[in-house]
Coordinates of C-alpha atoms in Angstrom, one line a residue:
X1 CA -53.2 -19.3 11.4
X2 CA -55.9 -20.9 9.4
X3 CA -59.3 -21.5 11.1
X4 CA -60.1 -25.1 10.2
X5 CA -63.2 -27.2 11.0
X6 CA -61.9 -30.2 12.8
X7 CA -62.9 -32.3 15.8
X8 CA -59.2 -32.8 16.8
X9 CA -58.3 -31.3 20.2
X10 CA -55.1 -31.1 22.0
X11 CA -55.1 -32.3 25.6
X12 CA -53.1 -30.5 28.2
X13 CA -52.1 -34.0 29.5
X14 CA -51.2 -35.4 26.1
X15 CA -47.5 -34.9 26.3
X16 CA -44.6 -33.8 28.6
X17 CA -43.8 -31.0 28.6
X18 CA -46.9 -28.7 28.4
X19 CA -44.8 -25.9 27.0
X20 CA -45.1 -26.1 23.2
X21 CA -42.4 -25.2 20.7
X22 CA -45.0 -24.1 18.1
X23 CA -43.7 -26.0 15.1
X24 CA -46.9 -25.8 13.1
X25 CA -50.4 -24.5 13.5
X26 CA -52.8 -27.2 14.7
X27 CA -56.0 -28.2 13.1
X28 CA -58.4 -26.9 15.7
X29 CA -62.0 -25.6 15.7
X30 CA -61.7 -22.0 16.8
X31 CA -64.6 -19.6 17.4
X32 CA -64.0 -16.2 16.0
X33 CA -64.5 -14.7 19.4
X34 CA -61.9 -17.0 20.9
X35 CA -59.5 -16.1 18.1
X36 CA -59.5 -12.5 19.2
X37 CA -59.8 -13.0 23.0
X38 CA -57.1 -15.6 23.3
X39 CA -54.7 -13.3 21.4
X40 CA -55.6 -10.3 23.6
X41 CA -54.8 -12.3 26.7
X42 CA -51.4 -13.3 25.4
X43 CA -50.8 -9.8 24.2
X44 CA -51.3 -8.6 27.8
X45 CA -48.5 -11.0 28.9
X46 CA -46.1 -9.8 26.1
X47 CA -46.9 -6.2 26.8
X48 CA -46.2 -6.7 30.5
X49 CA -42.9 -8.3 29.7
X50 CA -42.0 -5.4 27.4
X51 CA -42.8 -2.9 30.1
X52 CA -40.7 -4.8 32.7
X53 CA -37.7 -5.0 30.4
X54 CA -38.0 -1.3 29.5
X55 CA -38.0 -0.4 33.1
X56 CA -34.7 -2.3 33.7
X57 CA -36.0 -5.1 35.9
X58 CA -33.4 -7.7 36.9
X59 CA -33.4 -11.2 35.3
X60 CA -34.9 -12.9 38.4
X61 CA -37.6 -10.2 38.7
X62 CA -38.4 -10.6 35.0
X63 CA -38.7 -14.4 35.3
X64 CA -41.2 -14.0 38.2
X65 CA -43.0 -11.2 36.3
X66 CA -43.3 -13.3 33.2
X67 CA -44.7 -16.3 35.0
X68 CA -47.1 -14.2 37.1
X69 CA -48.4 -12.6 34.0
X70 CA -48.9 -16.0 32.4
X71 CA -50.9 -17.3 35.3
X72 CA -53.0 -14.2 35.5
X73 CA -53.9 -13.9 31.9
X74 CA -53.7 -17.3 30.2
X75 CA -56.0 -19.4 32.4
X76 CA -59.1 -21.0 30.8
X77 CA -62.3 -21.9 32.7
X78 CA -62.0 -25.4 31.0
X79 CA -58.6 -26.7 32.2
X80 CA -58.4 -29.2 29.3
X81 CA -58.3 -26.2 26.9
X82 CA -55.4 -24.3 28.5
X83 CA -52.9 -25.8 26.0
X84 CA -55.3 -25.0 23.1
X85 CA -55.4 -21.4 24.2
X86 CA -51.7 -21.3 24.5
X87 CA -51.1 -22.6 20.9
X88 CA -54.0 -20.7 19.3
X89 CA -53.0 -17.3 20.8
X90 CA -49.4 -17.8 19.7
X91 CA -50.3 -18.4 16.1
X92 CA -52.9 -15.6 16.0
X93 CA -50.2 -13.2 17.2
X94 CA -47.8 -14.6 14.5
X95 CA -50.3 -13.3 12.0
X96 CA -50.7 -10.0 13.7
X97 CA -46.9 -9.4 14.1
X98 CA -45.5 -10.9 10.9
X99 CA -46.7 -7.9 8.8
X100 CA -43.6 -5.7 8.9
X101 CA -40.1 -5.7 10.3
X102 CA -40.8 -3.6 13.3
X103 CA -43.7 -5.7 14.4
X104 CA -41.7 -8.9 13.8
X105 CA -38.8 -7.7 15.9
X106 CA -41.1 -6.8 18.9
X107 CA -42.9 -10.1 18.8
X108 CA -39.7 -12.1 18.4
X109 CA -38.1 -10.4 21.3
X110 CA -40.9 -10.8 23.8
X111 CA -42.2 -14.2 22.7
X112 CA -38.7 -15.5 23.1
X113 CA -38.4 -14.1 26.6
X114 CA -41.7 -15.6 27.5
X115 CA -40.5 -19.0 26.2
X116 CA -37.3 -18.6 28.3
X117 CA -39.2 -17.8 31.5
X118 CA -41.6 -20.8 31.1
X119 CA -38.8 -23.2 30.1
X120 CA -36.9 -22.3 33.3
X121 CA -39.7 -23.4 35.6
X122 CA -40.3 -26.8 33.8
X123 CA -39.0 -29.9 35.5
X124 CA -35.7 -31.3 34.3
X125 CA -37.5 -34.2 32.6
X126 CA -39.8 -31.8 30.8
X127 CA -36.8 -29.7 29.8
X128 CA -35.1 -32.7 28.3
X129 CA -38.3 -33.5 26.3
X130 CA -38.4 -30.0 25.1
X131 CA -34.8 -30.1 24.0
X132 CA -35.5 -33.2 22.0
X133 CA -38.6 -31.7 20.4
X134 CA -36.8 -28.5 19.4
X135 CA -33.9 -30.6 17.9
X136 CA -31.2 -29.8 20.5
X137 CA -28.1 -31.0 18.5
X138 CA -25.6 -31.5 21.3
X139 CA -25.0 -34.8 23.1
X140 CA -24.4 -35.0 26.8
X141 CA -20.7 -35.2 27.8
X142 CA -19.6 -38.7 29.1
X143 CA -18.6 -39.2 32.7
X144 CA -15.1 -40.0 31.8
X145 CA -14.6 -36.6 30.1
X146 CA -16.4 -34.9 32.9
X147 CA -14.0 -36.4 35.4
X148 CA -11.1 -35.1 33.4
X149 CA -12.6 -31.6 33.5
X150 CA -13.8 -31.8 37.1
X151 CA -11.4 -29.3 38.7
X152 CA -12.0 -26.7 35.9
X153 CA -15.8 -27.2 36.0
X154 CA -15.8 -26.8 39.8
X155 CA -13.7 -23.7 39.6
X156 CA -16.3 -22.1 37.3
X157 CA -19.1 -23.3 39.6
X158 CA -17.4 -21.7 42.6
X159 CA -16.9 -18.4 40.8
X160 CA -20.7 -18.1 40.0
X161 CA -22.0 -19.6 43.2
X162 CA -23.2 -22.9 41.7
X163 CA -23.1 -26.4 43.3
X164 CA -20.0 -28.5 42.8
X165 CA -20.0 -31.3 40.2
X166 CA -22.0 -34.4 41.3
X167 CA -22.0 -37.9 40.0
X168 CA -25.3 -37.3 38.1
X169 CA -24.3 -34.0 36.6
X170 CA -25.3 -33.4 33.0
X171 CA -23.2 -31.2 30.7
X172 CA -23.3 -30.5 27.0
X173 CA -20.3 -29.6 24.8
X174 CA -21.4 -26.7 22.7
X175 CA -19.5 -24.6 20.2
X176 CA -18.5 -21.4 22.1
X177 CA -20.1 -19.1 19.5
X178 CA -23.6 -20.5 20.4
X179 CA -23.5 -19.2 24.0
X180 CA -22.1 -15.6 23.9
X181 CA -24.1 -14.6 27.0
X182 CA -22.6 -17.4 29.1
X183 CA -19.1 -16.6 27.9
X184 CA -19.6 -12.9 28.4
X185 CA -20.6 -13.6 32.0
X186 CA -17.7 -16.1 32.5
X187 CA -20.3 -18.7 33.5
X188 CA -18.9 -21.7 31.5
X189 CA -15.6 -23.5 31.0
X190 CA -14.2 -23.3 27.5
X191 CA -11.8 -25.9 26.1
X192 CA -10.6 -26.3 22.5
X193 CA -13.4 -24.1 21.1
X194 CA -16.2 -25.8 23.1
X195 CA -18.2 -24.5 26.1
X196 CA -19.2 -27.0 28.7
X197 CA -22.8 -26.1 29.4
X198 CA -24.6 -27.4 32.5
X199 CA -28.2 -28.6 32.2
X200 CA -29.4 -25.6 34.1
X201 CA -27.6 -23.3 31.6
X202 CA -29.0 -25.1 28.5
X203 CA -31.9 -22.7 28.4
X204 CA -29.6 -20.2 26.7
X205 CA -29.0 -22.6 23.8
X206 CA -32.6 -23.8 23.6
X207 CA -33.9 -20.2 23.7
X208 CA -31.5 -19.3 20.8
X209 CA -32.9 -22.1 18.8
X210 CA -36.4 -21.2 19.6
X211 CA -35.7 -17.6 18.5
X212 CA -34.1 -18.7 15.2
X213 CA -37.0 -21.0 14.4
X214 CA -39.6 -18.3 15.2
X215 CA -37.7 -15.7 13.2
X216 CA -37.8 -17.9 10.1
X217 CA -41.5 -18.8 10.7
X218 CA -42.5 -15.1 10.9
X219 CA -41.0 -14.4 7.5
X220 CA -42.8 -17.4 6.0
X221 CA -46.1 -16.3 7.7
X222 CA -45.7 -12.8 6.3
X223 CA -45.3 -14.3 2.8
X224 CA -48.4 -16.4 3.1
X225 CA -50.4 -13.5 4.7
X226 CA -49.5 -11.0 2.0
X227 CA -50.0 -13.4 -1.0
X228 CA -53.2 -15.3 0.0
X229 CA -54.6 -15.0 3.5
X230 CA -55.1 -11.2 3.7
X231 CA -57.3 -11.2 0.7
X232 CA -59.1 -14.5 1.5
X233 CA -60.0 -13.3 5.0
X234 CA -60.6 -9.6 4.2
X235 CA -64.2 -9.8 5.6
X236 CA -63.5 -11.9 8.6
X237 CA -60.0 -12.2 10.1
X238 CA -58.1 -9.3 8.4
X239 CA -59.8 -6.5 10.3
X240 CA -59.1 -8.3 13.6
X241 CA -55.5 -9.1 12.7
X242 CA -54.8 -5.5 11.6
X243 CA -56.3 -4.0 14.7
X244 CA -54.7 -6.2 17.3
X245 CA -51.1 -4.8 17.1
X246 CA -52.4 -1.4 18.2
X247 CA -55.0 -2.7 20.7
X248 CA -55.3 -0.8 23.9
X249 CA -55.8 -3.2 26.8
X250 CA -56.4 -0.8 29.7
X251 CA -59.3 1.1 31.2
X252 CA -62.0 2.7 29.0
X253 CA -61.7 6.5 28.9
X254 CA -64.6 7.2 26.6
X255 CA -66.4 8.8 29.5
X256 CA -64.8 10.9 32.2
X257 CA -64.7 9.0 35.4
X258 CA -62.6 11.2 37.7
X259 CA -62.0 14.9 37.9
X260 CA -65.0 15.6 35.6
X261 CA -65.9 18.0 34.3
X262 CA -63.3 20.5 33.2
X263 CA -64.6 23.8 32.0
X264 CA -63.4 26.2 29.3
X265 CA -62.1 28.7 31.9
X266 CA -59.9 26.0 33.5
X267 CA -58.6 24.4 30.3
X268 CA -55.4 26.4 29.9
X269 CA -54.5 25.8 33.5
X270 CA -54.9 22.0 33.4
X271 CA -53.2 21.9 29.9
X272 CA -50.0 23.3 31.4
X273 CA -50.1 21.1 34.5
X274 CA -51.7 17.8 33.5
X275 CA -51.6 17.3 29.7
X276 CA -49.1 14.8 28.4
X277 CA -46.7 16.1 25.8
X278 CA -48.7 14.8 22.8
X279 CA -51.8 16.7 23.9
X280 CA -50.0 19.7 25.2
X281 CA -48.3 20.2 21.8
X282 CA -51.6 19.9 20.0
X283 CA -53.3 22.4 22.4
X284 CA -50.5 24.9 22.0
X285 CA -50.5 24.6 18.2
X286 CA -54.3 25.1 18.2
X287 CA -53.9 28.3 20.3
X288 CA -51.1 29.5 18.1
X289 CA -52.5 28.6 14.6
X290 CA -56.2 28.5 15.4
X291 CA -56.4 25.4 13.3
X292 CA -55.5 21.7 13.3
X293 CA -55.8 19.1 10.5
X294 CA -58.1 16.2 10.9
X295 CA -55.7 13.9 12.7
X296 CA -54.9 16.5 15.3
X297 CA -58.6 17.4 15.8
X298 CA -59.4 13.7 16.4
X299 CA -56.5 13.1 18.8
X300 CA -57.0 16.2 20.9
X301 CA -60.8 16.3 20.6
X302 CA -61.3 12.8 21.9
X303 CA -58.8 13.4 24.7
X304 CA -60.7 16.5 25.8
X305 CA -63.9 14.6 25.8
X306 CA -62.4 11.9 27.9
X307 CA -61.1 14.3 30.5
X308 CA -64.5 15.9 30.9
X309 CA -65.1 18.7 28.4
X310 CA -68.8 18.3 27.6
X311 CA -70.2 18.7 24.1
X312 CA -71.5 22.3 24.5
X313 CA -68.2 23.5 25.8
X314 CA -66.3 21.5 23.2
X315 CA -68.3 23.3 20.4
X316 CA -67.7 26.6 22.1
X317 CA -64.0 25.9 22.5
X318 CA -63.3 24.7 19.0
X319 CA -65.4 27.5 17.4
X320 CA -63.6 30.2 19.4
X321 CA -60.3 29.0 17.9
X322 CA -61.3 28.0 14.4
X323 CA -63.5 31.1 13.7
X324 CA -60.3 33.2 14.0
X325 CA -58.9 31.4 11.0
X326 CA -61.9 30.2 8.9
X327 CA -64.9 32.2 10.2
X328 CA -67.9 31.2 12.3
X329 CA -70.1 30.2 9.3
X330 CA -67.5 27.9 7.8
X331 CA -66.9 26.3 11.2
X332 CA -70.6 25.5 11.5
X333 CA -70.7 24.0 8.1
X334 CA -67.4 22.0 8.0
X335 CA -66.3 21.3 11.5
X336 CA -69.1 21.3 14.0
X337 CA -70.6 18.0 12.7
X338 CA -67.4 16.0 13.4
X339 CA -67.2 17.3 17.0
X340 CA -70.9 16.2 17.6
X341 CA -70.0 12.9 15.8
X342 CA -67.1 12.2 18.3
X343 CA -69.6 12.7 21.2
X344 CA -72.0 10.1 19.6
X345 CA -74.6 12.7 18.5
X346 CA -74.3 12.2 14.7
X347 CA -74.0 9.4 12.2
X348 CA -73.9 6.0 13.8
X349 CA -74.0 7.6 17.2
X350 CA -71.0 5.7 18.4
X351 CA -69.4 6.8 21.7
X352 CA -65.9 7.2 20.4
X353 CA -62.9 6.3 22.7
X354 CA -59.9 8.6 23.2
X355 CA -56.7 7.3 21.5
X356 CA -54.3 5.1 23.5
X357 CA -50.5 5.6 23.5
X358 CA -50.1 2.6 21.1
X359 CA -52.6 4.1 18.6
X360 CA -50.9 7.5 18.7
X361 CA -47.4 6.0 18.4
X362 CA -48.4 3.9 15.4
X363 CA -49.9 6.9 13.5
X364 CA -48.0 8.4 10.6
X365 CA -48.4 12.2 10.5
X366 CA -48.0 13.8 7.1
X367 CA -46.8 17.3 6.1
X368 CA -48.5 19.9 8.2
X369 CA -49.9 17.4 10.7
X370 CA -49.3 17.9 14.4
X371 CA -50.8 14.7 15.8
X372 CA -48.8 11.5 16.7
X373 CA -46.3 10.9 19.4
X374 CA -43.7 13.7 20.0
X375 CA -41.2 11.2 21.5
X376 CA -41.2 9.4 18.1
X377 CA -41.7 12.2 15.7
X378 CA -39.9 15.3 17.1
X379 CA -36.2 16.0 16.3
X380 CA -33.8 15.7 19.3
X381 CA -33.5 19.4 19.6
X382 CA -37.3 20.1 19.5
X383 CA -38.0 17.3 21.9
X384 CA -35.5 18.5 24.4
X385 CA -36.9 22.1 24.2
X386 CA -40.4 20.8 24.7
X387 CA -39.4 18.7 27.7
X388 CA -37.5 21.5 29.2
X389 CA -40.6 23.7 28.9
X390 CA -42.6 21.1 30.7
X391 CA -40.1 21.2 33.6
X392 CA -37.9 18.2 33.0
X393 CA -34.5 19.0 34.5
X394 CA -31.3 18.6 32.5
X395 CA -30.3 15.9 35.1
X396 CA -33.3 13.8 34.1
X397 CA -33.3 14.8 30.4
X398 CA -30.7 12.2 29.5
X399 CA -32.7 9.3 30.9
X400 CA -35.7 10.4 28.8
X401 CA -33.7 10.8 25.7
X402 CA -32.0 7.5 26.2
X403 CA -35.4 5.8 26.2
X404 CA -36.4 7.7 23.0
X405 CA -33.2 6.6 21.3
X406 CA -34.1 2.9 22.1
X407 CA -37.7 3.5 20.9
X408 CA -39.2 3.0 24.3
X409 CA -41.6 6.0 23.7
X410 CA -44.1 5.1 26.4
X411 CA -41.4 4.7 29.0
X412 CA -39.9 8.1 27.9
X413 CA -43.4 9.5 28.6
X414 CA -43.5 7.7 32.0
X415 CA -40.1 9.2 32.9
X416 CA -41.3 12.6 31.9
X417 CA -44.4 12.2 34.2
X418 CA -42.1 11.2 37.1
X419 CA -39.8 14.1 36.5
X420 CA -42.6 16.7 36.2
X421 CA -44.6 15.4 39.2
X422 CA -41.6 14.3 41.4
X423 CA -43.6 11.0 41.9
X424 CA -43.1 7.5 40.7
X425 CA -45.4 5.8 38.1
X426 CA -44.8 2.1 38.5
X427 CA -47.6 1.1 36.2
X428 CA -46.2 3.2 33.3
X429 CA -48.1 5.5 31.0
X430 CA -50.2 3.7 28.5
X431 CA -52.9 6.3 27.7
X432 CA -52.9 10.1 27.6
X433 CA -56.1 10.2 29.7
X434 CA -54.4 8.0 32.3
X435 CA -51.6 10.6 32.4
X436 CA -54.1 13.4 33.0
X437 CA -56.0 11.5 35.8
X438 CA -52.8 10.4 37.6
X439 CA -51.5 14.0 37.3
X440 CA -54.6 15.5 38.8
X441 CA -54.6 13.0 41.6
X442 CA -51.1 14.0 42.6
X443 CA -51.7 17.7 42.2
X444 CA -55.0 17.6 44.2
X445 CA -53.3 15.5 46.9
X446 CA -50.6 18.2 47.2
X447 CA -53.3 20.9 47.6
X448 CA -55.1 18.9 50.3
X449 CA -51.9 18.2 52.2
X450 CA -50.9 21.9 51.9
X451 CA -54.3 23.0 53.4
X452 CA -54.0 20.4 56.2
X453 CA -50.5 21.6 57.1
X454 CA -51.7 25.2 57.1
X455 CA -54.6 24.5 59.3
X456 CA -52.4 22.6 61.8
X457 CA -50.0 25.5 62.1
X458 CA -52.7 28.2 62.6

């Protein structure tokens, strides 16, 4: 989306419906701060929808979830600008997610779902206006034809628990290939190659059209981004756009907030009990090889900082391992600086934040690297062996591997957490440090309960 200087504004009351179809980017004055913040708020909605779909929520649950997420995240303190925020955030995320096929597929899937959920709660009049705006190509079936089909239409309605045909019923005659979901669920009457689609079922057709239009628009946006916008905006928008797709939207783990601090003497114990697989793998490789390449040192080092390993202990810990491979003198010269740097004691003295799941998943380890997400990077055999070592039973292994196969890596990690701890994690795992904290809560609660029971029986 281009940031234009214009006094034109879109009013939330200017048209019915208030749900846009996002035909073209509007000419709006957008502050750079709003450009990013609006996109982040919409991204929270899409990520929430993604998590709900991955966890297998039912359609009615997903519709409620989608609209609840929208209400919670897409409000604006100035009600007249809510529609602006809607449109701006959509077009910013188009830029963010147009840049490769994987990003386009993710955005297309979840933005289409969001459109569907919002369309369903619009009034019938608003839905009709939307259908006209999106170019719905099918005319309503005349009452004479409906009367001829009455018994067949009522038979379908009875089979799916819908109301019987009324005098003001509105149906559309749609080529059957346009509504495969309705046909697959036997929810429409088919006659001579046409499906008779009720008004309350038209969302399937409208959503398909929205998805098709958005898919084409993403390809065109990618072309414009790569040929002109990326270079033109390299000092202003490009850094924001490139960072947003891997943005972490949860709590800040740059400083330990719970179960701090861990000491060197406890680190092996907590690694085996409470480290997620990505960090457990790095920790074991460090113990085994006494060395990690830069990516691995950053990923594990910032995680350890976040779970409470202080700077002095971190230097002692890393030196004890690396000196076995490179010697103490070389460690002091080549590696100690970067550890102090991570703790904000060197260079710009920035307090660096531990990597989120999204950042870890999006990394691309090279030859000899150990960082990244094991659920994405390990072979099937190596992953199953690692999960078995963590305590994932063969009964639950299939569920984890099924999520991996469908590239739901964070959900695979969530299922691993639930299998290892015999406890549910409804929020899902979004950060390695969250995994550690939730694990420690469960383990410490078990210790407390055990002590209570023991005291009560003595």
